[in-house]
PDB file of C-alpha atoms in Angstrom:
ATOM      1  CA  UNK A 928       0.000   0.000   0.000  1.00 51.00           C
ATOM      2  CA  UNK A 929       1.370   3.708  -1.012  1.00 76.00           C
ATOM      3  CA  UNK A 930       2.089   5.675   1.600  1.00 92.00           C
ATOM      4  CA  UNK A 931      -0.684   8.815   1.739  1.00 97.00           C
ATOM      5  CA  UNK A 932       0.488  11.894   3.068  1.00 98.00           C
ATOM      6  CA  UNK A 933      -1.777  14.495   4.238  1.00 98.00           C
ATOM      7  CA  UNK A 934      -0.330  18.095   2.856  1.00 98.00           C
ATOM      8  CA  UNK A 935      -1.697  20.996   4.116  1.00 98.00           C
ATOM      9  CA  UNK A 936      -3.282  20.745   7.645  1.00 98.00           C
ATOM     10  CA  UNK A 937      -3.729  22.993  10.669  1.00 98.00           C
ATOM     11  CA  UNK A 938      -2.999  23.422  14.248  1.00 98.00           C
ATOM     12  CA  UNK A 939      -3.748  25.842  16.489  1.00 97.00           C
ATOM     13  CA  UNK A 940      -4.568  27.127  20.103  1.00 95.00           C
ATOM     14  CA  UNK A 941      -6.831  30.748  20.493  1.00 94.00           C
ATOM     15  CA  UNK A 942      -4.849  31.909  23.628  1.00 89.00           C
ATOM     16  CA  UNK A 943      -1.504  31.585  22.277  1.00 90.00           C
ATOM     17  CA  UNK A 944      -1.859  35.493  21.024  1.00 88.00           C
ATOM     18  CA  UNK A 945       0.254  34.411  17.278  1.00 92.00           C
ATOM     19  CA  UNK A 946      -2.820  36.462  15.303  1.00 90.00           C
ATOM     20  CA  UNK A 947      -6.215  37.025  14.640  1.00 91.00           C
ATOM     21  CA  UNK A 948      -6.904  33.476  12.801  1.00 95.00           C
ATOM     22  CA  UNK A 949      -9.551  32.187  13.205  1.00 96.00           C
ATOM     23  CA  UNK A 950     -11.803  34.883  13.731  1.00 95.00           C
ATOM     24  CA  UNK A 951     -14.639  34.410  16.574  1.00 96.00           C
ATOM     25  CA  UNK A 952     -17.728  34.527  13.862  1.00 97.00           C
ATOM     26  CA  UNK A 953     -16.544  31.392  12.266  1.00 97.00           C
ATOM     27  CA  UNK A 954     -18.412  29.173  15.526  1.00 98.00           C
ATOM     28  CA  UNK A 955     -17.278  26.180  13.737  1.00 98.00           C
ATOM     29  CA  UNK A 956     -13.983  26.112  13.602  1.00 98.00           C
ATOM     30  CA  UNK A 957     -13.571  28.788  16.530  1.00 98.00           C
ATOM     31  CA  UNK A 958     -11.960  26.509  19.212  1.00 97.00           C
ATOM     32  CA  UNK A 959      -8.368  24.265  19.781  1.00 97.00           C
ATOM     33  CA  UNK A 960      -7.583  22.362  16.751  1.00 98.00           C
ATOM     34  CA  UNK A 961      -4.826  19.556  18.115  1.00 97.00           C
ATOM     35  CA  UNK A 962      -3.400  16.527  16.737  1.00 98.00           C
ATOM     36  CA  UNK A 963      -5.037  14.493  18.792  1.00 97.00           C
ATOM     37  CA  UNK A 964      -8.201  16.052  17.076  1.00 98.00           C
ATOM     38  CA  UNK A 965      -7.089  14.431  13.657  1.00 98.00           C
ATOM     39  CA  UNK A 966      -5.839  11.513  15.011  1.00 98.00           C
ATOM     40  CA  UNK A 967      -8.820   9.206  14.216  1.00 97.00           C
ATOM     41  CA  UNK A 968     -10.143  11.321  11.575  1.00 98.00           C
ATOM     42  CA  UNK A 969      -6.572  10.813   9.969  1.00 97.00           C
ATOM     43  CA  UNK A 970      -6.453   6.739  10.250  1.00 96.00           C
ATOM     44  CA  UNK A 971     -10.092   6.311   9.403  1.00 97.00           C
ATOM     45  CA  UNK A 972      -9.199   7.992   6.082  1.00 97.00           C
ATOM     46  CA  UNK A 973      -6.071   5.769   5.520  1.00 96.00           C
ATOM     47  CA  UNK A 974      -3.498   8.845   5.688  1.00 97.00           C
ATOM     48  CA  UNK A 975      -0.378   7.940   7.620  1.00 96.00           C
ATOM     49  CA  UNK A 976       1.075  11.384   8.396  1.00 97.00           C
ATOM     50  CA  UNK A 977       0.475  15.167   7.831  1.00 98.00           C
ATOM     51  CA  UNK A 978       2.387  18.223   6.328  1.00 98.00           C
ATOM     52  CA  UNK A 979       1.392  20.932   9.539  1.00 98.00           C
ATOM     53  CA  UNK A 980       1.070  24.664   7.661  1.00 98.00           C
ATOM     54  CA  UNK A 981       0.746  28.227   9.392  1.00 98.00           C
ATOM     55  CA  UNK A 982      -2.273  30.101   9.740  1.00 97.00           C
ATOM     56  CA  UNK A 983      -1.065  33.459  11.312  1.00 96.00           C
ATOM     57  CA  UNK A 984       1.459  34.895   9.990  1.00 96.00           C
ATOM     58  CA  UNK A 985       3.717  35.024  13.356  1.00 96.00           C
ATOM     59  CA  UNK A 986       6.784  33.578  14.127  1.00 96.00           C
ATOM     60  CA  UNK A 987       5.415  32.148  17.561  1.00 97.00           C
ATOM     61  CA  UNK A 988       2.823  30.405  14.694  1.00 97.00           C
ATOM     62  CA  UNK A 989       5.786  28.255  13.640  1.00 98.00           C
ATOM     63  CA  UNK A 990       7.605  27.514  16.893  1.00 97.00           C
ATOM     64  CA  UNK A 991       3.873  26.215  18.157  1.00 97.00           C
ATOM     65  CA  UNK A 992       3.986  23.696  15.195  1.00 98.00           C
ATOM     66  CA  UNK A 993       7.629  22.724  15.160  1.00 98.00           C
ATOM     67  CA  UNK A 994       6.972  21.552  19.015  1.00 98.00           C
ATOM     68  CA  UNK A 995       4.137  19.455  18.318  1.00 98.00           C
ATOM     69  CA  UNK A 996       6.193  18.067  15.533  1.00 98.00           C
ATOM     70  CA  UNK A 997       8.543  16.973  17.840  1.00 97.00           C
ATOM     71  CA  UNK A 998       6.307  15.518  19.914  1.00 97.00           C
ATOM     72  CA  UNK A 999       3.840  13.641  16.848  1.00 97.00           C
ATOM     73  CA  UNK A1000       5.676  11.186  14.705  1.00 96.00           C
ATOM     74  CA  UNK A1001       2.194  12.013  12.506  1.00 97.00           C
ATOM     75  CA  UNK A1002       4.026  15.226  11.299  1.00 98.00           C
ATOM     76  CA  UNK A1003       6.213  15.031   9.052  1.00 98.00           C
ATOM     77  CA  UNK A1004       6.608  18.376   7.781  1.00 98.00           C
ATOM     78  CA  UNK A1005       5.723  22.047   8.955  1.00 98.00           C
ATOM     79  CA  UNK A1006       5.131  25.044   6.960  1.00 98.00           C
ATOM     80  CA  UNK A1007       5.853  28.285   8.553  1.00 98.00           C
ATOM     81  CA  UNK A1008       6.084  31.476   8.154  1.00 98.00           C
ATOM     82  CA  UNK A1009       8.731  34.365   8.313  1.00 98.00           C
ATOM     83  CA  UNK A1010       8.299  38.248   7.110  1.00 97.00           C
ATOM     84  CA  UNK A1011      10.330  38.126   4.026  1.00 97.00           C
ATOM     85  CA  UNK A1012      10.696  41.441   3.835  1.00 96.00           C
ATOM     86  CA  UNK A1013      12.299  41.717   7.838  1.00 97.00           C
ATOM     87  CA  UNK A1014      16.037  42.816   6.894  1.00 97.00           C
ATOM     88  CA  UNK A1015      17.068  39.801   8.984  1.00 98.00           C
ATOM     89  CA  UNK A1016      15.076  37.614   7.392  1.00 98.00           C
ATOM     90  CA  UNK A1017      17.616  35.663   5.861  1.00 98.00           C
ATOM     91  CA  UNK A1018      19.103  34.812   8.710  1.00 98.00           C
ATOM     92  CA  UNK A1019      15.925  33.521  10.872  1.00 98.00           C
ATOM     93  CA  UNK A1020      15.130  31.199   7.336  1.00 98.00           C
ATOM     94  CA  UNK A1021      18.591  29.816   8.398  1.00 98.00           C
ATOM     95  CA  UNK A1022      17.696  29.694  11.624  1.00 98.00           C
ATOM     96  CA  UNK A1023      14.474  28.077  11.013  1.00 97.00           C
ATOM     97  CA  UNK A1024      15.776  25.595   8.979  1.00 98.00           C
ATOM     98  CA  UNK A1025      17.874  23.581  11.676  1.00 97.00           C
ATOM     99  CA  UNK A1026      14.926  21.894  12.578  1.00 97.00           C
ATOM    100  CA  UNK A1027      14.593  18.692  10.700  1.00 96.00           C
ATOM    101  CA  UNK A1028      10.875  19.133  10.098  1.00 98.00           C
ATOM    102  CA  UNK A1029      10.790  22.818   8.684  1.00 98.00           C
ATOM    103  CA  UNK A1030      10.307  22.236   5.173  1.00 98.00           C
ATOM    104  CA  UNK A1031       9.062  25.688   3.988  1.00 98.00           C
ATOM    105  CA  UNK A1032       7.342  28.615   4.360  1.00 98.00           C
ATOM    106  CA  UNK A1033       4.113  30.108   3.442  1.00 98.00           C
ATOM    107  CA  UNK A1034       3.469  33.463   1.715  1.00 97.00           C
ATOM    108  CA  UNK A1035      -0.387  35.027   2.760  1.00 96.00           C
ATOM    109  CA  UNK A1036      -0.480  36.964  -0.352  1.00 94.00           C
ATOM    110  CA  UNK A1037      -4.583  36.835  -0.013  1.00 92.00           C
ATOM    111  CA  UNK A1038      -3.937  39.171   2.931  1.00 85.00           C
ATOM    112  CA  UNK A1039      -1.643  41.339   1.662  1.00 85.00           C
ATOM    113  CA  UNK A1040      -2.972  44.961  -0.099  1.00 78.00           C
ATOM    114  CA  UNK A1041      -0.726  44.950  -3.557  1.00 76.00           C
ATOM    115  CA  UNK A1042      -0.924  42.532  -5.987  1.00 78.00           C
ATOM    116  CA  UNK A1043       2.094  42.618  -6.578  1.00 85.00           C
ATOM    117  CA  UNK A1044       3.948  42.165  -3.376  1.00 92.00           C
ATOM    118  CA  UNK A1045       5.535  38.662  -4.174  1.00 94.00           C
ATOM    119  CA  UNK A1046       7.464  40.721  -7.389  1.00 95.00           C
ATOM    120  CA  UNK A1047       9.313  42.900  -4.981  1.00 95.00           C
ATOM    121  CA  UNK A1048      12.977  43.092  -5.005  1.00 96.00           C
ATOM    122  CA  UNK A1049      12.661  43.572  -1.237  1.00 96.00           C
ATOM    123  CA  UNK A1050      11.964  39.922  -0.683  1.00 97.00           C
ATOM    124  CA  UNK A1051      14.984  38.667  -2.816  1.00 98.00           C
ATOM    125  CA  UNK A1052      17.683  37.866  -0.157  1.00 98.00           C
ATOM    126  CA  UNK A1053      15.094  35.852   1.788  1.00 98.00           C
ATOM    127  CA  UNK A1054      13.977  33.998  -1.213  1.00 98.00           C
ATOM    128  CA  UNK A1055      17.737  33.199  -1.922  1.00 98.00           C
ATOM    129  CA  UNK A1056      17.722  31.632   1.583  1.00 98.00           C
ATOM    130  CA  UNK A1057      15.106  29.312   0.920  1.00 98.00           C
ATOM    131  CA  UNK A1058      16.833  28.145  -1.928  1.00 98.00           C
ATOM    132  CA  UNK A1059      20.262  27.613   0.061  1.00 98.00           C
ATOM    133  CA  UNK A1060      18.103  25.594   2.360  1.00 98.00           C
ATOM    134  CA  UNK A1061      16.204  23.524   0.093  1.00 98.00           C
ATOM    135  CA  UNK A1062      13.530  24.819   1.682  1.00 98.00           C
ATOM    136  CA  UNK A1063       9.873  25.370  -0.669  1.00 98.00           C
ATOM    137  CA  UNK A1064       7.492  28.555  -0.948  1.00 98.00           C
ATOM    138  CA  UNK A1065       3.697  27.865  -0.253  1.00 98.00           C
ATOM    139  CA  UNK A1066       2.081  30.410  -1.969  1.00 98.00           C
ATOM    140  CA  UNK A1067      -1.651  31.201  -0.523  1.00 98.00           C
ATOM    141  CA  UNK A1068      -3.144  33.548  -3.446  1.00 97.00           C
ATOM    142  CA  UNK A1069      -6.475  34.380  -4.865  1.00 96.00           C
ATOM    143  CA  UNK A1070      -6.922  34.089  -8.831  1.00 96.00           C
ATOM    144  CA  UNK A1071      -5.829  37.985  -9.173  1.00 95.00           C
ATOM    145  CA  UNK A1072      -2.374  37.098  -7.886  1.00 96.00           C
ATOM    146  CA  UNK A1073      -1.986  34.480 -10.331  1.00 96.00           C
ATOM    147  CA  UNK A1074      -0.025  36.324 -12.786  1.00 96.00           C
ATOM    148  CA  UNK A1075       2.057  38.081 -10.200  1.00 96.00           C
ATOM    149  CA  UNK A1076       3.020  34.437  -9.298  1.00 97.00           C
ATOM    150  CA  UNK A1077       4.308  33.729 -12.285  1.00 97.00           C
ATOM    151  CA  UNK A1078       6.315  36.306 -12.751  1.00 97.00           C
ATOM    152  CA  UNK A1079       7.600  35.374  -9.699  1.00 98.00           C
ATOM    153  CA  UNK A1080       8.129  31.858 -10.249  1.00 98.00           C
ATOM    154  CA  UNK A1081       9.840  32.406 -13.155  1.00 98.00           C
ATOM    155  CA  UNK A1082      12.727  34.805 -11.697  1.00 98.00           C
ATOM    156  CA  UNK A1083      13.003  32.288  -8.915  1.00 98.00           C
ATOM    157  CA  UNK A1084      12.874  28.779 -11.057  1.00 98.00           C
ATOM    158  CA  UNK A1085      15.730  27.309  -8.239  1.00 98.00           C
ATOM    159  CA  UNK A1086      12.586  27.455  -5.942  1.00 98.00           C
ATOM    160  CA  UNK A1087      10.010  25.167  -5.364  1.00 98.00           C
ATOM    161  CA  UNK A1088       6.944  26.822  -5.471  1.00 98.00           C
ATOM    162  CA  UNK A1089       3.231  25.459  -4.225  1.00 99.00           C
ATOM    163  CA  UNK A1090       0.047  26.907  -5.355  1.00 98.00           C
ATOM    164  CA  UNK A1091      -2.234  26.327  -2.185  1.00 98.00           C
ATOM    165  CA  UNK A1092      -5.850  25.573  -2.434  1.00 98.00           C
ATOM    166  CA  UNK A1093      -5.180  26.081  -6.822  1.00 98.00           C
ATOM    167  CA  UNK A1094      -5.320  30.082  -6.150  1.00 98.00           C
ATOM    168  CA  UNK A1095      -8.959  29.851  -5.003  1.00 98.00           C
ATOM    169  CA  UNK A1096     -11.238  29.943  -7.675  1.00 98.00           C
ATOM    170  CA  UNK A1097     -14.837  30.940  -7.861  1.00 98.00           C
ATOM    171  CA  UNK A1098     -16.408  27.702  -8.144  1.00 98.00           C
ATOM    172  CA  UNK A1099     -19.511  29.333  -5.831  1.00 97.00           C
ATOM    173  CA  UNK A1100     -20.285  31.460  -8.728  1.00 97.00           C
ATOM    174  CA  UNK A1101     -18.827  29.110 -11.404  1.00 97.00           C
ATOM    175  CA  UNK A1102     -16.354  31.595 -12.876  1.00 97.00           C
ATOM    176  CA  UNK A1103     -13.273  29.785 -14.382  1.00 97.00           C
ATOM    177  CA  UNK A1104     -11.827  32.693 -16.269  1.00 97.00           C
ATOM    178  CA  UNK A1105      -9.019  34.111 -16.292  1.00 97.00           C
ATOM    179  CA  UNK A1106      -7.823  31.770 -13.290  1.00 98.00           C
ATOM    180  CA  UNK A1107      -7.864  28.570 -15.773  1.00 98.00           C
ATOM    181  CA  UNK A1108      -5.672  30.422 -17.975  1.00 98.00           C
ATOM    182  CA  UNK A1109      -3.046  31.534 -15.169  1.00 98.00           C
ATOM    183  CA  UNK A1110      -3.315  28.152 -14.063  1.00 98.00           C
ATOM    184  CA  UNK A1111      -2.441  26.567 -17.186  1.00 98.00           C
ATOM    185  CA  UNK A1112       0.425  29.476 -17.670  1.00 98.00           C
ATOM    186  CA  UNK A1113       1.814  28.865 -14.096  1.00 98.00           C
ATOM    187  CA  UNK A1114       2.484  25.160 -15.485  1.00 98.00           C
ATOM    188  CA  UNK A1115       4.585  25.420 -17.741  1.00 98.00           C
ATOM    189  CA  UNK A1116       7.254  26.263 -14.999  1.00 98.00           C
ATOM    190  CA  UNK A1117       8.099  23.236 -13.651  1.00 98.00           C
ATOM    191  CA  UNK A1118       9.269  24.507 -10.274  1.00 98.00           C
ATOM    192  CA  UNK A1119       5.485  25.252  -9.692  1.00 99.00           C
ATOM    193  CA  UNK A1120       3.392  22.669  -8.433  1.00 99.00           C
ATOM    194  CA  UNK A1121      -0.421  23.193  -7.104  1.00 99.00           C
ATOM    195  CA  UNK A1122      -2.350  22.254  -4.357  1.00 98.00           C
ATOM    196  CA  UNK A1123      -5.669  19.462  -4.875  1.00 98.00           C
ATOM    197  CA  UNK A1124      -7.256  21.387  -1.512  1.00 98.00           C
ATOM    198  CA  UNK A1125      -9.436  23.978  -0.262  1.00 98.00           C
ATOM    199  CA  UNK A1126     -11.968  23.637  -3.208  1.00 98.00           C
ATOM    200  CA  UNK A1127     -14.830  22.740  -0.726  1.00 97.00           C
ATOM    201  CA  UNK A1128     -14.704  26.044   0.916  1.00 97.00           C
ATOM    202  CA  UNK A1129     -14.907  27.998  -2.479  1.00 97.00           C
ATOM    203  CA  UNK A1130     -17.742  26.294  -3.369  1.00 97.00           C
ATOM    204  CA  UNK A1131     -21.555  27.168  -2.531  1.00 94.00           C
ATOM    205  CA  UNK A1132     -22.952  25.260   0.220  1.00 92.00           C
ATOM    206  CA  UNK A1133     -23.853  21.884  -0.491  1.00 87.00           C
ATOM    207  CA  UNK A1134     -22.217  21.762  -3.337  1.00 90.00           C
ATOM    208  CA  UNK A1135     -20.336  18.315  -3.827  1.00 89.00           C
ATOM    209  CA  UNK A1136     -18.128  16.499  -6.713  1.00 93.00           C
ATOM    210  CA  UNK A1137     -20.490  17.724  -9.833  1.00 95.00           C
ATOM    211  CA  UNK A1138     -19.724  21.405  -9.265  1.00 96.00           C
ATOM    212  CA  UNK A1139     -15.966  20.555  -8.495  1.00 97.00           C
ATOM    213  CA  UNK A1140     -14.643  18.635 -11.364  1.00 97.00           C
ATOM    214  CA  UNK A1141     -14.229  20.903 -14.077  1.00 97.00           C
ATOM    215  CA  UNK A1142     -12.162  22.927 -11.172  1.00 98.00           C
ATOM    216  CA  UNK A1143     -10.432  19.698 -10.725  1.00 98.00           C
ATOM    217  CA  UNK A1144     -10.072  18.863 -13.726  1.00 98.00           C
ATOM    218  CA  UNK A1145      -8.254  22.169 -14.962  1.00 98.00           C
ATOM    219  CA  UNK A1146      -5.652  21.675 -12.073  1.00 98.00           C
ATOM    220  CA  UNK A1147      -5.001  18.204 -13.626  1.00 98.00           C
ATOM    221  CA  UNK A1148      -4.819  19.498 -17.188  1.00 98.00           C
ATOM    222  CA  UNK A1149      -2.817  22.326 -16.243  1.00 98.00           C
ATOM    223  CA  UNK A1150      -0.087  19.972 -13.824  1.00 98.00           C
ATOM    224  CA  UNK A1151      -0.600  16.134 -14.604  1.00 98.00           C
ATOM    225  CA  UNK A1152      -0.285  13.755 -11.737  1.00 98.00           C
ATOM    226  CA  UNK A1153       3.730  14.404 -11.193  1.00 98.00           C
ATOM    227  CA  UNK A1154       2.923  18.072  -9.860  1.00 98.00           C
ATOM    228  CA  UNK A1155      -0.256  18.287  -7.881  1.00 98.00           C
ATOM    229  CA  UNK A1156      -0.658  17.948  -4.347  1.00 99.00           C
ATOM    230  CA  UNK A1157      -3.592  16.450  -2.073  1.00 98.00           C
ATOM    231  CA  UNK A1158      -4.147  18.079   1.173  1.00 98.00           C
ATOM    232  CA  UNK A1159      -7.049  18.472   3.058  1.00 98.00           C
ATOM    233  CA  UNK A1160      -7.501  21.956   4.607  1.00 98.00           C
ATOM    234  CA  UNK A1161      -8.429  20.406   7.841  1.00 98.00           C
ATOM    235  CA  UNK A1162     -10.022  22.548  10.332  1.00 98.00           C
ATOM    236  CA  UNK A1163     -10.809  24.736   7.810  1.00 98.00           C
ATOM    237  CA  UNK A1164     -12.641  22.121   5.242  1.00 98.00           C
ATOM    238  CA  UNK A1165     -15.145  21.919   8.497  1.00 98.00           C
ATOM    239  CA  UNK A1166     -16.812  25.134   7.266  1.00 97.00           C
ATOM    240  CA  UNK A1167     -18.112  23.527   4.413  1.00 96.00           C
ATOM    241  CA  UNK A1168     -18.245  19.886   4.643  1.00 96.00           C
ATOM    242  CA  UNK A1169     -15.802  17.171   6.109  1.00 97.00           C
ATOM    243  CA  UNK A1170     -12.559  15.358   6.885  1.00 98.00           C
ATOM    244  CA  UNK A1171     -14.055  12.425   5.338  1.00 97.00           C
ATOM    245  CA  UNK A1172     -15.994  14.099   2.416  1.00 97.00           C
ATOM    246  CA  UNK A1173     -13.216  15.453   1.284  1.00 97.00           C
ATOM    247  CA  UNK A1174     -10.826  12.457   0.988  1.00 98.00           C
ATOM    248  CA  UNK A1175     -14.108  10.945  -0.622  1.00 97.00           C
ATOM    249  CA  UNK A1176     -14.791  13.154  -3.179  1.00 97.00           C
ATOM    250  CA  UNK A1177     -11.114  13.341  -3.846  1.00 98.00           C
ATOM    251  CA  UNK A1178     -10.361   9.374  -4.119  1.00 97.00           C
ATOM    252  CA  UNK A1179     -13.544   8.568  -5.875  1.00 97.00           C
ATOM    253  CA  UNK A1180     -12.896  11.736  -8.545  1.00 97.00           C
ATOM    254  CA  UNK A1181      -9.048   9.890  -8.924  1.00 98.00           C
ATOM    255  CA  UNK A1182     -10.211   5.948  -9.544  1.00 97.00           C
ATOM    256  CA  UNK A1183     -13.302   6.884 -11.375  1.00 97.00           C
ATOM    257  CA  UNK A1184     -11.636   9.696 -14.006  1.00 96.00           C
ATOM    258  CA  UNK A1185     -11.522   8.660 -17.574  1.00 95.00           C
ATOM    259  CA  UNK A1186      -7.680   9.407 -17.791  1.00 96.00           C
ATOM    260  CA  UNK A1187      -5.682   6.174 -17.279  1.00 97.00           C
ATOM    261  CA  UNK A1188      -3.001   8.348 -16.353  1.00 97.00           C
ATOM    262  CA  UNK A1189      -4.488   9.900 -13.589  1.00 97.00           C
ATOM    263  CA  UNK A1190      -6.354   6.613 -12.411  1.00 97.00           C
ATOM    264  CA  UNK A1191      -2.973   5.482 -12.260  1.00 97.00           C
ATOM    265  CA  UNK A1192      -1.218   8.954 -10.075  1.00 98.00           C
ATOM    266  CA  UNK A1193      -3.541   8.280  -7.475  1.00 98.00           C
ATOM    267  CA  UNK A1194      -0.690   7.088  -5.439  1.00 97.00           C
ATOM    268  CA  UNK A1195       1.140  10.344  -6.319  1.00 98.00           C
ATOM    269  CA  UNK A1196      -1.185  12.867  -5.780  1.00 98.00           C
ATOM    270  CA  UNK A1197      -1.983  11.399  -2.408  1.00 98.00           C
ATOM    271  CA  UNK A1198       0.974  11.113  -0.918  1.00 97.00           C
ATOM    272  CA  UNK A1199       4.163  10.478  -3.066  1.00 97.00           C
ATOM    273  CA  UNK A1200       4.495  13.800  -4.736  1.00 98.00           C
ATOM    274  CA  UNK A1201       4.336  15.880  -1.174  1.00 98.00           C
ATOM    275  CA  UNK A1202       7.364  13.183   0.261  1.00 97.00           C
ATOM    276  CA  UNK A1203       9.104  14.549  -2.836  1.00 97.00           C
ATOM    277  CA  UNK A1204       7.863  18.445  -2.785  1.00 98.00           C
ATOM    278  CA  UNK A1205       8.743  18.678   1.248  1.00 98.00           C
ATOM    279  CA  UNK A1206      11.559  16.731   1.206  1.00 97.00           C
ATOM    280  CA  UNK A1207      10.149  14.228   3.441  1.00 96.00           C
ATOM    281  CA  UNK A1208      12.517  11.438   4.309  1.00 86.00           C
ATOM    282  CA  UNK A1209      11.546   9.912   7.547  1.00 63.00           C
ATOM    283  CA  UNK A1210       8.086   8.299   7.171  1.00 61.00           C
ATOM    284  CA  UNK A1211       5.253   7.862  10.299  1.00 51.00           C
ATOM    285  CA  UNK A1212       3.638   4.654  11.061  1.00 46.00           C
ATOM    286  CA  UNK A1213      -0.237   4.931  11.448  1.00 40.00           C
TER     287      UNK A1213
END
């Protein structure tokens, strides 16, 4: 059996003081999200171990998940987060990357005012230190940043680069364009690879796999099965639907697609792809 790697997850605790995420309005997920939470929810689902990302951009945000990684043999990766545009920042990616299990940071673009802020020269020296470091960039945009991205990407092809959640698109309102386009453009660099997650909370409510696939589809057009990424969004996924529903919808869309080719990358997209995107060498047991 392939080993099935959970890719983007999150932990967090609301008196730890690292941000404002998540806000109080959102009842659902407004409460402790631990790994002992995911635990079951994790082996029930046949997914032996989790890539841990940020969700306030804070460097107490990392530190919180690098500790439970050393405490769960479940993690095997955390994405954090640094200010690449702190003068030092160079120097705390170095610092940061000591740690066995850092394997990358995560730009918040989506919260950020310009467009444009991943194209600024500003940002260059730290981006040069995730590259010394092997370490990856997870890049959490909405459709609008897309082409920003890629010009991005493409001055920085010595980084890995991860589009999180595909770049968000509107599949509530059904819109496709331009984001399919940008997609498809952001492909043809082959340090960019995109995430199969977060679709469930862009959709409308009870929306399921019919309003999905031609979403999921384009991200499989755009990257084939050597480049895309499964994670499950987990707390977040809980505003719309489910742990469960979403590894459902996700393995059923895999075995049942008419592509042989992506039939057969089911293996990869679920788990193989991230060991090779995060650098994962040590491997959890369930």
């Amino acid at each position: 059996m392939s080993f099935r790697i959970d890719a983007h997850q999150h932990f967090w605790h609301l008196n730890h003081g690292y941000g404002d995420w998540p806000p109080s309005e959102l009842t659902t997920i407004y409460r402790d999200f631990t790994p002992a939470d995911l635990a079951e929810l994790r082996r029930a689902s046949h997914i032996d171990g989790t890539v841990a990302v940020q969700s306030n951009p804070h460097p107490g945000d990392t530190e919180y998940l690098l500790g439970l990684a050393n405490e769960h043999a479940s993690i095997l990766g955390v994405v954090g987060w640094v200010d690449l545009m702190a003068t030092d920042a160079a120097s705390q990616i170095a610092a940061m990357a000591r740690h066995p299990k850092l394997k990358g940071v995560r730009v918040m673009l989506q919260n950020l005012p310009a467009h444009n802020w991943i194209e600024s020269d500003h940002i260059q020296p730290a981006i040069q230190a995730l590259i010394a470091h092997d370490l990856s960039l997870d890049a959490l945009v909405l459709p609008q940043h897309l082409v920003g991205l890629y010009r991005f990407a493409e001055r920085n092809q010595g980084l890995r680069v991860v589009i999180d959640h595909a770049g968000k698109p509107d599949i509530a309102n059904r819109v496709a364009a331009p984001w399919r386009d940008d997609l498809h453009r952001l492909a043809t660099l082959s340090n960019v690879h995109c995430k199969l997650s977060g679709l469930l909370t862009e959709a409308a409510p009870n929306d399921g796999r019919e309003a999905l696939q031609p979403y999921m589809d384009a991200i499989l057009e755009a990257f084939g099965v050597q480049r895309v990424i499964w994670g499950s969004d987990w707390p977040v996924v809980n505003l719309a639907s489910s742990y469960q529903q979403w590894v459902r919808i996700s393995t059923e869309y895999l075995r049942e697609h008419k592509d042989q080719t992506v039939r057969e990358g089911e293996a990869l997209i679920m788990g193989l792809n991230a060991k090779h995107f995060y650098r994962i060498d040590q491997l959890a047991h369930r």
